[in-house]
PDB file of C-alpha atoms in Angstrom:
ATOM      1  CA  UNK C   1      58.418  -8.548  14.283  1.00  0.00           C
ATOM      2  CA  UNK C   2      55.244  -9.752  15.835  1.00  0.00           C
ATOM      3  CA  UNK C   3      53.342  -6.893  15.973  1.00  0.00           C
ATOM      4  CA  UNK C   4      54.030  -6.469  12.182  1.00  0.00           C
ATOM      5  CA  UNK C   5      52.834 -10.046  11.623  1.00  0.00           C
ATOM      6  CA  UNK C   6      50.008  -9.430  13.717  1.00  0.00           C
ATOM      7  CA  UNK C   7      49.179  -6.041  11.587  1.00  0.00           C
ATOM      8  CA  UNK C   8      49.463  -8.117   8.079  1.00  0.00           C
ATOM      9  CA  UNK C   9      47.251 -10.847   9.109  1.00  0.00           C
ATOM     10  CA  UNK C  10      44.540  -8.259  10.166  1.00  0.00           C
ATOM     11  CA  UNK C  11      45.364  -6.600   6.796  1.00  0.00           C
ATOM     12  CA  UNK C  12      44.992  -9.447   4.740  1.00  0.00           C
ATOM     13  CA  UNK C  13      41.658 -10.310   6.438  1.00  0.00           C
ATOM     14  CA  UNK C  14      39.959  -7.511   5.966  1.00  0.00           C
ATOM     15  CA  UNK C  15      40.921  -7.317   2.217  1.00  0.00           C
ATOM     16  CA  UNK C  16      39.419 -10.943   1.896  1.00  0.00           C
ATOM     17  CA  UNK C  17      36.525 -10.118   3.499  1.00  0.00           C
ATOM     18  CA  UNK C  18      35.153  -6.620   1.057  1.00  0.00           C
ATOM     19  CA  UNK C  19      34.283  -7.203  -2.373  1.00  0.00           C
ATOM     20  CA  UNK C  20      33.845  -5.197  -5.286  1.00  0.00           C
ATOM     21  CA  UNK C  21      30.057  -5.528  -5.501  1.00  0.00           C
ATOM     22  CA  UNK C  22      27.561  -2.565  -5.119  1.00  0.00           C
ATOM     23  CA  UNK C  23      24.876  -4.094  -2.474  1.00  0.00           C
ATOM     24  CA  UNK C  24      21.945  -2.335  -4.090  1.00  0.00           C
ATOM     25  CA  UNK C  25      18.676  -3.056  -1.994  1.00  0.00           C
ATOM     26  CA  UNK C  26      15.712  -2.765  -4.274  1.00  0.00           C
ATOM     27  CA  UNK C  27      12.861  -3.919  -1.832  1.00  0.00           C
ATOM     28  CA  UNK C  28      11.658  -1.692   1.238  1.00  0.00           C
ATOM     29  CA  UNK C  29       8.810  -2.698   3.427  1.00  0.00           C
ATOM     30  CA  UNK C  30       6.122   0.099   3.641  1.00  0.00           C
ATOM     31  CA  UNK C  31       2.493   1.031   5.401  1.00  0.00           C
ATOM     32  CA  UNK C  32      -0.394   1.975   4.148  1.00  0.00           C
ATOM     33  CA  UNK C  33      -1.634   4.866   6.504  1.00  0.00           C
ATOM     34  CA  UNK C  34      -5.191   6.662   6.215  1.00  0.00           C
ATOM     35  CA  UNK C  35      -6.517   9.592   8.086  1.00  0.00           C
ATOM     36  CA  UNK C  36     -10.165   8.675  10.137  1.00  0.00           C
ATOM     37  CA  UNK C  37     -13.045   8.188   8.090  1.00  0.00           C
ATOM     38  CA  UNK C  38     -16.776   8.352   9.221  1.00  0.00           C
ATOM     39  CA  UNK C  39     -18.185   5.048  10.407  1.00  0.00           C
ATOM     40  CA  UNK C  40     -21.865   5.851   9.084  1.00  0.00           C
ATOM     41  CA  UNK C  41     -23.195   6.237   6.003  1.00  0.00           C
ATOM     42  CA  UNK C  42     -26.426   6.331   4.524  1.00  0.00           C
ATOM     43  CA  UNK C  43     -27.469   5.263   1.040  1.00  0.00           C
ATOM     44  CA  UNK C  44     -25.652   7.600  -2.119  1.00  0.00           C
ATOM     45  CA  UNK C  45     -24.074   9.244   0.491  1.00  0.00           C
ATOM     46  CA  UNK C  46     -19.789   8.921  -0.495  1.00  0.00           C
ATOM     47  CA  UNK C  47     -16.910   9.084   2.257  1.00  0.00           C
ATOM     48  CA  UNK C  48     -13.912   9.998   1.281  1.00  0.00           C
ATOM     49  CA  UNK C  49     -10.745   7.928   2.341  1.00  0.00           C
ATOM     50  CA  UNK C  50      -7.127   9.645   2.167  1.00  0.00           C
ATOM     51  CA  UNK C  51      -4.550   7.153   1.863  1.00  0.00           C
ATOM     52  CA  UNK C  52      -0.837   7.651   1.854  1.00  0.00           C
ATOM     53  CA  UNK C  53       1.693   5.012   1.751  1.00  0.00           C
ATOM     54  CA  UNK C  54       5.208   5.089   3.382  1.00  0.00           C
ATOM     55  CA  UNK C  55       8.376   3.111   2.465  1.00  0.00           C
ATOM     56  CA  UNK C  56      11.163   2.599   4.918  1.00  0.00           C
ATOM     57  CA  UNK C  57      13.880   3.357   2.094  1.00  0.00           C
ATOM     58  CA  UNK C  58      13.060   4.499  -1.242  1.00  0.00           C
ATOM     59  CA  UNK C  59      13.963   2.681  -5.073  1.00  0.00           C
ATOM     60  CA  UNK C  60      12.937   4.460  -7.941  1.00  0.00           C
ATOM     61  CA  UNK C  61      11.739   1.126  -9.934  1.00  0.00           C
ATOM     62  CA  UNK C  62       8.796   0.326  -6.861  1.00  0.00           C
ATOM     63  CA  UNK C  63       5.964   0.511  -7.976  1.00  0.00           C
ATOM     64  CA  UNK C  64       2.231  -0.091  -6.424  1.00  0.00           C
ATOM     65  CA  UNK C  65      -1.496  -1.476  -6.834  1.00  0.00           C
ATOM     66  CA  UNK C  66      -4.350  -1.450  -5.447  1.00  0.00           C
ATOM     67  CA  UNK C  67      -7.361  -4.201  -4.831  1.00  0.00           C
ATOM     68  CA  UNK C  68     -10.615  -4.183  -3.077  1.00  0.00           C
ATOM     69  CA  UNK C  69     -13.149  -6.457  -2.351  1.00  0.00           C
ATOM     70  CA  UNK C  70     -16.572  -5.830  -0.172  1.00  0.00           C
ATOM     71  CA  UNK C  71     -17.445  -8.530   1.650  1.00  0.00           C
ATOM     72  CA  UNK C  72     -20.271  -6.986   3.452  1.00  0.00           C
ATOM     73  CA  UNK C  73     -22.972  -4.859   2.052  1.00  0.00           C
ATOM     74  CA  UNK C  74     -22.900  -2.634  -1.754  1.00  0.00           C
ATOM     75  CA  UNK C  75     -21.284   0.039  -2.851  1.00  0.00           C
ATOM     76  CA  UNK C  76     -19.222   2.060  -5.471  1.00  0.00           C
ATOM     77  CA  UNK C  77     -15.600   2.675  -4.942  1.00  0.00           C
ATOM     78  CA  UNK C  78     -13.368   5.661  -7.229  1.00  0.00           C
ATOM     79  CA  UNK C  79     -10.177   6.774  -7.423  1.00  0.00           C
ATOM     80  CA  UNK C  80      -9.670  10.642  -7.512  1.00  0.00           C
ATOM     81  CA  UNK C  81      -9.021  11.047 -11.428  1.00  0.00           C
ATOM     82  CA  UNK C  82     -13.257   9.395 -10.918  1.00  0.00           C
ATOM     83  CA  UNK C  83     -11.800   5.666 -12.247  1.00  0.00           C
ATOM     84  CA  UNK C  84     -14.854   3.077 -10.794  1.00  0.00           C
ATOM     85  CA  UNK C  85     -12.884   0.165  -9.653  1.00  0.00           C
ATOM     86  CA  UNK C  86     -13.981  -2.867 -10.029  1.00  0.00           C
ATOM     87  CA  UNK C  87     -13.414  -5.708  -6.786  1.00  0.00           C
ATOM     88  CA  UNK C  88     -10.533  -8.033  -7.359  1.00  0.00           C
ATOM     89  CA  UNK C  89      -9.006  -6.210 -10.456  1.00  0.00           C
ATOM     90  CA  UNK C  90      -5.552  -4.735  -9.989  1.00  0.00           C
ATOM     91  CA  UNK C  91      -4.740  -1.035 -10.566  1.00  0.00           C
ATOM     92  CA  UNK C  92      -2.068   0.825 -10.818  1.00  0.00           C
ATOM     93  CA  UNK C  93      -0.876   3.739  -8.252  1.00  0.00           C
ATOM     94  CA  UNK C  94       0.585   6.914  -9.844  1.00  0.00           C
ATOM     95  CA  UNK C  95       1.120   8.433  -6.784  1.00  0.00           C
ATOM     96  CA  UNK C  96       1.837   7.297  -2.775  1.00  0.00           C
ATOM     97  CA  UNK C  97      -0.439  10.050  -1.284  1.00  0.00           C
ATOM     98  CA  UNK C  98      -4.160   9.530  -2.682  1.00  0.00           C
ATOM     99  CA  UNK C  99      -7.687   9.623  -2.166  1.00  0.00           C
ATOM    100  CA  UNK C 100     -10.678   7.349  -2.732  1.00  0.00           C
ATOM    101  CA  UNK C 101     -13.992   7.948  -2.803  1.00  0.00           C
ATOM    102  CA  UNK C 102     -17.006   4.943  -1.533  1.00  0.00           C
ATOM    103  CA  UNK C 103     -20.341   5.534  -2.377  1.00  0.00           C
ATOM    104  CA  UNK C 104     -22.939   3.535  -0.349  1.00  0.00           C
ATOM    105  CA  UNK C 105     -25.211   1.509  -2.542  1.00  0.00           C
ATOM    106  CA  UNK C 106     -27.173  -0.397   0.504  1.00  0.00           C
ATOM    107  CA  UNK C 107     -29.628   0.186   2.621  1.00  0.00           C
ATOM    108  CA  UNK C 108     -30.572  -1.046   5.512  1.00  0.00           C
ATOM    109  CA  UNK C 109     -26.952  -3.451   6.055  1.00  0.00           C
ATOM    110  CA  UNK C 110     -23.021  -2.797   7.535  1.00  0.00           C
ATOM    111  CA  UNK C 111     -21.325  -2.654   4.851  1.00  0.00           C
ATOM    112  CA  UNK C 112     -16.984  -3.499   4.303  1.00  0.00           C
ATOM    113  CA  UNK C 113     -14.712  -2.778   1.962  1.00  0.00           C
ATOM    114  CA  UNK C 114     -11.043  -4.274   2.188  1.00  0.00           C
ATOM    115  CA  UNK C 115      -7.971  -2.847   0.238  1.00  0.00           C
ATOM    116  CA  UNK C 116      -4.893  -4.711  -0.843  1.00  0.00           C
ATOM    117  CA  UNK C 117      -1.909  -2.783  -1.987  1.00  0.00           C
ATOM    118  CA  UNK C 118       0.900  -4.645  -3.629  1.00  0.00           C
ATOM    119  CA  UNK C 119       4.365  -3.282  -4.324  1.00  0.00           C
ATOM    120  CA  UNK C 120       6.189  -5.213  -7.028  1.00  0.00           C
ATOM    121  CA  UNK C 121       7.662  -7.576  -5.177  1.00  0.00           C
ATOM    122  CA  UNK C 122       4.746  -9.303  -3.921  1.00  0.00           C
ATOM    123  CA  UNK C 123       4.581  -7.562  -0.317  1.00  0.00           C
ATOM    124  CA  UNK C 124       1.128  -6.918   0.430  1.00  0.00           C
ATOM    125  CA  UNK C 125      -1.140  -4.878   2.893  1.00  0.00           C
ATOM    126  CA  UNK C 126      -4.283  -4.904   3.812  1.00  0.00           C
ATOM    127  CA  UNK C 127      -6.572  -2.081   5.213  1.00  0.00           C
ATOM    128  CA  UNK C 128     -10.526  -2.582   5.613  1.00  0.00           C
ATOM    129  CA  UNK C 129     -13.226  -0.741   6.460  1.00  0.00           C
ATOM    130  CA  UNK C 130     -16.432  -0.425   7.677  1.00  0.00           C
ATOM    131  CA  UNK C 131     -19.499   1.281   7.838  1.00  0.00           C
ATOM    132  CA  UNK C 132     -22.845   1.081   9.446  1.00  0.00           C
ATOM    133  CA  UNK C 133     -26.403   2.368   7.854  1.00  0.00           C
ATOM    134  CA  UNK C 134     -27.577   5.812   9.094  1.00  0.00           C
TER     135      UNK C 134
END
């Protein structure tokens, strides 16, 4: 008679404790990786920067952009399709895996660029760069 006590009690708290709710998680934290790019540069000479970021899960409704600003020295920065961006506006990502290209506009300086990419739930990254005059 115990042990069948015992059994309902266990029963009846693990009923309590499920509920009917789907837990749907809609946020994933991710990276921003890129592959090595050259450290030099010399004026109107472009680097190429590959870029790919990585969630840890994956929600269909996540989407991302993409900021820069340069800090140090001049210099053009495109997306792949050729779109100039322009520092501190906010664009959006079509894909995860991308490229940019920076086109050196100084001469004689070190020049930076930093990127910011923001999913839409306000989690940010930040990658930076920079590059010394040949």
């Amino acid at each position: 008679m115990m042990m069948a006590a015992c059994c309902m009690a266990v029963s009846f708290l693990g009923l309590a404790a499920c509920d009917n709710e789907l837990d749907i998680q809609q946020e994933y934290p991710f990276t921003v990786e890129s592959l090595p790019v050259a450290d030099e540069i010399a004026g109107d000479e472009t680097v190429e920067i590959r870029l790919e970021i990585t969630e840890e899960g994956n929600f269909s409704g996540t989407l991302y952009t993409l900021r820069y600003f340069q800090p140090d020295g001049n210099g053009l920065l495109k997306l792949e399709d050729g779109t100039l961006l322009k520092p501190n506006d906010r664009y959006l990502l079509s894909e995860k895996k991308f490229r940019l290209y920076y086109t050196s506009k100084s001469t004689n300086e070190a020049q930076t660029i930093d990127l910011y990419f923001e999913n839409n739930w306000q989690d940010v990254r930040q990658l930076s760069f920079s590059f010394n005059n040949r």
